[in-house]
Amino acid sequence: MQRLDPGVIGGTAARTAAPIVPPSPPRVQSLTQVLLGLEYITVEQLRLAFPEGPPQGGRLGELLVERGVITRTQLAHASAVRAGVGLFEPGTPVDGSVAQLIDARTVRRYQAVPVRLDPDGRLVVAMADPSNVLALDDLRIITGREIRPLLAAADEITHLLGESRRLDSVLVGADEGADFADVRVTDYMVDDGDASNDDAPVVRLVNSILARGVDEGASDVHFEPQAAEMVVRFRVDGVLRNVTTVPSRFSHGIASRIKIMADLDIAERRAPQDGRVGLSVTGRNLDLRVATLPTVYGEKIVIRILDRTNLVMDLRDLGFTAEVLEQFESIYRRPHGALLVTGPTGSGKSTTLYGTLNQLNSSEQNIITVEDPVEYRLPGINQVQVNPKAGLTFAAGLRSILRCDPDVIMIGEVRDPETAKIAIESALTGHLVLATLHTNDSAGALSRLTEMGVEGFLSASAVAGILAQRLARRLCPHCREAHQIPTSVLTDLVDAAGLPTGLGETVEVYRPIGCARCGGSGYKGRLGVYELLVVSEAIAELIVTGASADAIAHQAKREGMRTLREDGLVKVLRGDTSLEELARAVG
């Protein structure tokens, strides 16, 4: 038998064939290459940021954000491009119907939250690491669907996981940790047409929505029945946004549950009702004001959330500039006179007055308020709730208050001529009177008093100052972005005479971007925009002679009054808010 040389096994063909080389994997771009390709950075910026060379260990992106070279949004976009997937936009609505496709343990294990189904039937999943092939394979097997991953920031995944846990608690009945001991619960039967309903899921669902509203800082929760579903919306920082939808078969149960909480008539669905309920959520004492309104698809319910722990008592935290706060303090520190706060509903008038009362509150002062409703209970202050059914109106309450030796009187709202006259007379007889009026600007309050029958000479003597205000949303400090605009753009908001001095041809202002911390809106919290009119001798003479509001405002501006738009512009240039938000808030 012929021995074969090991080197020639397979014959001539084997000796002459080219060796088989496995294909090399596609080259993955580095984060630096992606950032350069997207033109988010330049080579020179990279050298200036890291003179000794780029850092090791995956910290490059975070360091570039910390040093202001790129924004967090740009980093997220570049990371998504590098991974070859889409980017999950913070604040994107999540379809609650897909939450049950992946169990909670798997969601937490892979940091992967189901978002929705795309038109091709694929399950869209927000993931912290969309390049995890093993996780994608497991999710595909568990759900029986193709997976379309989206890259989400770590804090956004945490936010989505919180929502997922909250939904799980509604489905399985776990306690969210909310203490509803102050809520009076009564057994009831719900007629849901052809669908049977269980009380417990409805109770858990309502509790879950309220807990989520408190977590997200909502001031109002709207339950709005539509033809096929009930839409739930939150008003956060003064702006409404959709949160979730509930199948229409639960709408009657939700309405009945909320009515029971507020001690309303669950059998009455044809007439509006209103009530209130006190409860505690995770140790926070809340007052809920409930209003129902019959609509063609059922009862719309609005719940106003009054969080006593969120009441701002320090005026410096409300957004006053130093000079305006100094003038305002000089007015409310007077022993007598009237201080009026004006603005539309929801402009923060009550908060300003509560903050003022907190500054005045002492054992040496007898402070009495008459309000409708009493929104927050302040220790050491005598607060009276208006009750028209019992004959306790603002005017009747004021007459009684004057017989109780008050030093400071706060009137929730001057609504009628009788209340206006008593308030002005009280200011003239040695009392400090704080009150609100619904007018658009400060000078308009004087015209409103005249329309209510208060003589000009009385207003001129009694009114010490008028504060008009609005609320504007604060820019989120984590994602706001600076950019340059021509100074001429500012003249669209204020006259050139009202612009701050020292501005060049361009100015730096900030704009909203959106991140997980602000829910994708670009804003977090609110601040006040103020216009303070101090009644001087010249302005008092104009009031006595019956001058128009425009004439009074013109004189006040000559004396240094900053208008609402001018005060807002100062806060835009400080980076507190944006030009778009100022235009929305002030008009």
PDB file of N, CA and C in Angstrom, residues 61-62 64-76 90 153 155-156 237 474-482 510-525 575-577:
ATOM      1  N   GLY A  61     -18.456  59.389  26.339  1.00  0.00           N
ATOM      2  CA  GLY A  61     -19.701  60.114  26.108  1.00  0.00           C
ATOM      3  C   GLY A  61     -20.127  60.933  27.316  1.00  0.00           C
ATOM      4  N   GLU A  62     -20.090  60.324  28.509  1.00  0.00           N
ATOM      5  CA  GLU A  62     -20.508  61.034  29.714  1.00  0.00           C
ATOM      6  C   GLU A  62     -19.602  62.220  29.991  1.00  0.00           C
ATOM      7  N   LEU A  64     -17.938  63.993  27.777  1.00  0.00           N
ATOM      8  CA  LEU A  64     -18.240  65.047  26.800  1.00  0.00           C
ATOM      9  C   LEU A  64     -19.489  65.827  27.196  1.00  0.00           C
ATOM     10  N   VAL A  65     -20.483  65.118  27.751  1.00  0.00           N
ATOM     11  CA  VAL A  65     -21.699  65.797  28.218  1.00  0.00           C
ATOM     12  C   VAL A  65     -21.374  66.672  29.413  1.00  0.00           C
ATOM     13  N   GLU A  66     -20.621  66.139  30.377  1.00  0.00           N
ATOM     14  CA  GLU A  66     -20.288  66.899  31.580  1.00  0.00           C
ATOM     15  C   GLU A  66     -19.500  68.158  31.258  1.00  0.00           C
ATOM     16  N   ARG A  67     -18.680  68.106  30.230  1.00  0.00           N
ATOM     17  CA  ARG A  67     -17.858  69.260  29.874  1.00  0.00           C
ATOM     18  C   ARG A  67     -18.536  70.179  28.868  1.00  0.00           C
ATOM     19  N   GLY A  68     -19.793  69.883  28.529  1.00  0.00           N
ATOM     20  CA  GLY A  68     -20.569  70.773  27.680  1.00  0.00           C
ATOM     21  C   GLY A  68     -20.228  70.719  26.214  1.00  0.00           C
ATOM     22  N   VAL A  69     -19.481  69.695  25.782  1.00  0.00           N
ATOM     23  CA  VAL A  69     -19.114  69.598  24.364  1.00  0.00           C
ATOM     24  C   VAL A  69     -20.305  69.134  23.538  1.00  0.00           C
ATOM     25  N   ILE A  70     -21.070  68.172  24.068  1.00  0.00           N
ATOM     26  CA  ILE A  70     -22.279  67.696  23.409  1.00  0.00           C
ATOM     27  C   ILE A  70     -23.405  67.677  24.430  1.00  0.00           C
ATOM     28  N   THR A  71     -24.631  67.585  23.956  1.00  0.00           N
ATOM     29  CA  THR A  71     -25.780  67.468  24.848  1.00  0.00           C
ATOM     30  C   THR A  71     -26.082  65.995  25.088  1.00  0.00           C
ATOM     31  N   ARG A  72     -26.883  65.741  26.112  1.00  0.00           N
ATOM     32  CA  ARG A  72     -27.257  64.358  26.413  1.00  0.00           C
ATOM     33  C   ARG A  72     -28.115  63.778  25.279  1.00  0.00           C
ATOM     34  N   THR A  73     -28.910  64.624  24.641  1.00  0.00           N
ATOM     35  CA  THR A  73     -29.709  64.150  23.512  1.00  0.00           C
ATOM     36  C   THR A  73     -28.811  63.716  22.359  1.00  0.00           C
ATOM     37  N   GLN A  74     -27.753  64.485  22.087  1.00  0.00           N
ATOM     38  CA  GLN A  74     -26.824  64.115  21.023  1.00  0.00           C
ATOM     39  C   GLN A  74     -26.101  62.815  21.347  1.00  0.00           C
ATOM     40  N   LEU A  75     -25.745  62.627  22.623  1.00  0.00           N
ATOM     41  CA  LEU A  75     -25.096  61.387  23.022  1.00  0.00           C
ATOM     42  C   LEU A  75     -26.023  60.189  22.811  1.00  0.00           C
ATOM     43  N   ALA A  76     -27.306  60.355  23.181  1.00  0.00           N
ATOM     44  CA  ALA A  76     -28.253  59.260  23.004  1.00  0.00           C
ATOM     45  C   ALA A  76     -28.428  58.926  21.522  1.00  0.00           C
ATOM     46  N   PRO A  90     -37.984  60.177  25.119  1.00  0.00           N
ATOM     47  CA  PRO A  90     -38.645  60.330  26.432  1.00  0.00           C
ATOM     48  C   PRO A  90     -40.011  60.979  26.287  1.00  0.00           C
ATOM     49  N   ALA A 153     -32.326  55.644  27.541  1.00  0.00           N
ATOM     50  CA  ALA A 153     -31.386  56.016  28.603  1.00  0.00           C
ATOM     51  C   ALA A 153     -31.713  55.251  29.879  1.00  0.00           C
ATOM     52  N   ASP A 155     -32.016  56.275  32.974  1.00  0.00           N
ATOM     53  CA  ASP A 155     -33.038  56.882  33.830  1.00  0.00           C
ATOM     54  C   ASP A 155     -34.425  56.746  33.219  1.00  0.00           C
ATOM     55  N   GLU A 156     -34.507  56.714  31.886  1.00  0.00           N
ATOM     56  CA  GLU A 156     -35.808  56.516  31.249  1.00  0.00           C
ATOM     57  C   GLU A 156     -36.287  55.079  31.459  1.00  0.00           C
ATOM     58  N   ASP A 237     -47.363  71.090  35.365  1.00  0.00           N
ATOM     59  CA  ASP A 237     -46.784  72.408  35.100  1.00  0.00           C
ATOM     60  C   ASP A 237     -47.693  73.235  34.190  1.00  0.00           C
ATOM     61  N   ARG A 474     -40.414  76.217  34.044  1.00  0.00           N
ATOM     62  CA  ARG A 474     -38.958  76.297  34.130  1.00  0.00           C
ATOM     63  C   ARG A 474     -38.328  75.319  33.138  1.00  0.00           C
ATOM     64  N   LEU A 475     -37.252  75.734  32.527  1.00  0.00           N
ATOM     65  CA  LEU A 475     -36.504  74.824  31.677  1.00  0.00           C
ATOM     66  C   LEU A 475     -35.858  73.733  32.526  1.00  0.00           C
ATOM     67  N   CYS A 476     -35.872  72.531  32.016  1.00  0.00           N
ATOM     68  CA  CYS A 476     -35.219  71.424  32.709  1.00  0.00           C
ATOM     69  C   CYS A 476     -33.711  71.673  32.724  1.00  0.00           C
ATOM     70  N   PRO A 477     -33.077  71.730  33.888  1.00  0.00           N
ATOM     71  CA  PRO A 477     -31.638  72.035  33.930  1.00  0.00           C
ATOM     72  C   PRO A 477     -30.770  70.922  33.352  1.00  0.00           C
ATOM     73  N   HIS A 478     -31.329  69.730  33.174  1.00  0.00           N
ATOM     74  CA  HIS A 478     -30.546  68.599  32.698  1.00  0.00           C
ATOM     75  C   HIS A 478     -30.447  68.530  31.187  1.00  0.00           C
ATOM     76  N   CYS A 479     -31.379  69.150  30.474  1.00  0.00           N
ATOM     77  CA  CYS A 479     -31.366  68.990  29.019  1.00  0.00           C
ATOM     78  C   CYS A 479     -31.529  70.297  28.246  1.00  0.00           C
ATOM     79  N   ARG A 480     -31.610  71.425  28.947  1.00  0.00           N
ATOM     80  CA  ARG A 480     -31.754  72.685  28.210  1.00  0.00           C
ATOM     81  C   ARG A 480     -30.521  72.915  27.341  1.00  0.00           C
ATOM     82  N   GLU A 481     -30.706  73.643  26.251  1.00  0.00           N
ATOM     83  CA  GLU A 481     -29.626  73.838  25.284  1.00  0.00           C
ATOM     84  C   GLU A 481     -29.508  75.315  24.957  1.00  0.00           C
ATOM     85  N   ALA A 482     -28.298  75.828  25.016  1.00  0.00           N
ATOM     86  CA  ALA A 482     -28.046  77.241  24.721  1.00  0.00           C
ATOM     87  C   ALA A 482     -27.908  77.447  23.218  1.00  0.00           C
ATOM     88  N   TYR A 510     -31.792  79.935  26.163  1.00  0.00           N
ATOM     89  CA  TYR A 510     -31.882  78.477  26.227  1.00  0.00           C
ATOM     90  C   TYR A 510     -33.215  78.010  25.650  1.00  0.00           C
ATOM     91  N   ARG A 511     -33.206  76.800  25.125  1.00  0.00           N
ATOM     92  CA  ARG A 511     -34.422  76.203  24.571  1.00  0.00           C
ATOM     93  C   ARG A 511     -34.601  74.798  25.134  1.00  0.00           C
ATOM     94  N   PRO A 512     -35.824  74.287  25.152  1.00  0.00           N
ATOM     95  CA  PRO A 512     -36.071  72.942  25.696  1.00  0.00           C
ATOM     96  C   PRO A 512     -35.642  71.862  24.726  1.00  0.00           C
ATOM     97  N   ILE A 513     -35.158  70.743  25.281  1.00  0.00           N
ATOM     98  CA  ILE A 513     -34.773  69.592  24.469  1.00  0.00           C
ATOM     99  C   ILE A 513     -35.652  68.391  24.822  1.00  0.00           C
ATOM    100  N   GLY A 514     -35.691  68.044  26.105  1.00  0.00           N
ATOM    101  CA  GLY A 514     -36.475  66.893  26.545  1.00  0.00           C
ATOM    102  C   GLY A 514     -35.590  65.737  26.970  1.00  0.00           C
ATOM    103  N   CYS A 515     -35.849  65.218  28.159  1.00  0.00           N
ATOM    104  CA  CYS A 515     -35.108  64.056  28.649  1.00  0.00           C
ATOM    105  C   CYS A 515     -36.028  63.262  29.577  1.00  0.00           C
ATOM    106  N   ALA A 516     -35.511  62.177  30.128  1.00  0.00           N
ATOM    107  CA  ALA A 516     -36.343  61.335  30.994  1.00  0.00           C
ATOM    108  C   ALA A 516     -36.736  62.058  32.275  1.00  0.00           C
ATOM    109  N   ARG A 517     -35.875  62.933  32.769  1.00  0.00           N
ATOM    110  CA  ARG A 517     -36.168  63.607  34.034  1.00  0.00           C
ATOM    111  C   ARG A 517     -37.350  64.555  33.929  1.00  0.00           C
ATOM    112  N   CYS A 518     -37.580  65.112  32.746  1.00  0.00           N
ATOM    113  CA  CYS A 518     -38.689  66.055  32.568  1.00  0.00           C
ATOM    114  C   CYS A 518     -39.815  65.447  31.745  1.00  0.00           C
ATOM    115  N   GLY A 519     -39.797  64.133  31.543  1.00  0.00           N
ATOM    116  CA  GLY A 519     -40.851  63.483  30.782  1.00  0.00           C
ATOM    117  C   GLY A 519     -40.849  63.829  29.313  1.00  0.00           C
ATOM    118  N   GLY A 520     -39.706  64.309  28.802  1.00  0.00           N
ATOM    119  CA  GLY A 520     -39.613  64.640  27.383  1.00  0.00           C
ATOM    120  C   GLY A 520     -40.127  66.007  27.011  1.00  0.00           C
ATOM    121  N   SER A 521     -40.611  66.783  27.992  1.00  0.00           N
ATOM    122  CA  SER A 521     -41.189  68.087  27.675  1.00  0.00           C
ATOM    123  C   SER A 521     -40.146  69.191  27.583  1.00  0.00           C
ATOM    124  N   GLY A 522     -39.000  69.001  28.231  1.00  0.00           N
ATOM    125  CA  GLY A 522     -37.990  70.052  28.275  1.00  0.00           C
ATOM    126  C   GLY A 522     -38.179  71.019  29.425  1.00  0.00           C
ATOM    127  N   TYR A 523     -39.243  70.835  30.208  1.00  0.00           N
ATOM    128  CA  TYR A 523     -39.541  71.733  31.322  1.00  0.00           C
ATOM    129  C   TYR A 523     -39.767  70.929  32.598  1.00  0.00           C
ATOM    130  N   LYS A 524     -39.396  71.523  33.728  1.00  0.00           N
ATOM    131  CA  LYS A 524     -39.596  70.871  35.020  1.00  0.00           C
ATOM    132  C   LYS A 524     -39.864  71.938  36.065  1.00  0.00           C
ATOM    133  N   GLY A 525     -41.114  71.990  36.551  1.00  0.00           N
ATOM    134  CA  GLY A 525     -41.483  72.993  37.542  1.00  0.00           C
ATOM    135  C   GLY A 525     -41.914  74.302  36.889  1.00  0.00           C
ATOM    136  N   GLY A 575     -31.776  82.163  31.732  1.00  0.00           N
ATOM    137  CA  GLY A 575     -31.816  80.733  31.437  1.00  0.00           C
ATOM    138  C   GLY A 575     -32.862  79.974  32.213  1.00  0.00           C
ATOM    139  N   ASP A 576     -33.788  80.687  32.886  1.00  0.00           N
ATOM    140  CA  ASP A 576     -34.813  80.013  33.675  1.00  0.00           C
ATOM    141  C   ASP A 576     -35.943  79.457  32.812  1.00  0.00           C
ATOM    142  N   THR A 577     -36.265  80.132  31.723  1.00  0.00           N
ATOM    143  CA  THR A 577     -37.348  79.689  30.846  1.00  0.00           C
ATOM    144  C   THR A 577     -36.986  80.050  29.414  1.00  0.00           C
TER     145      THR A 577
END
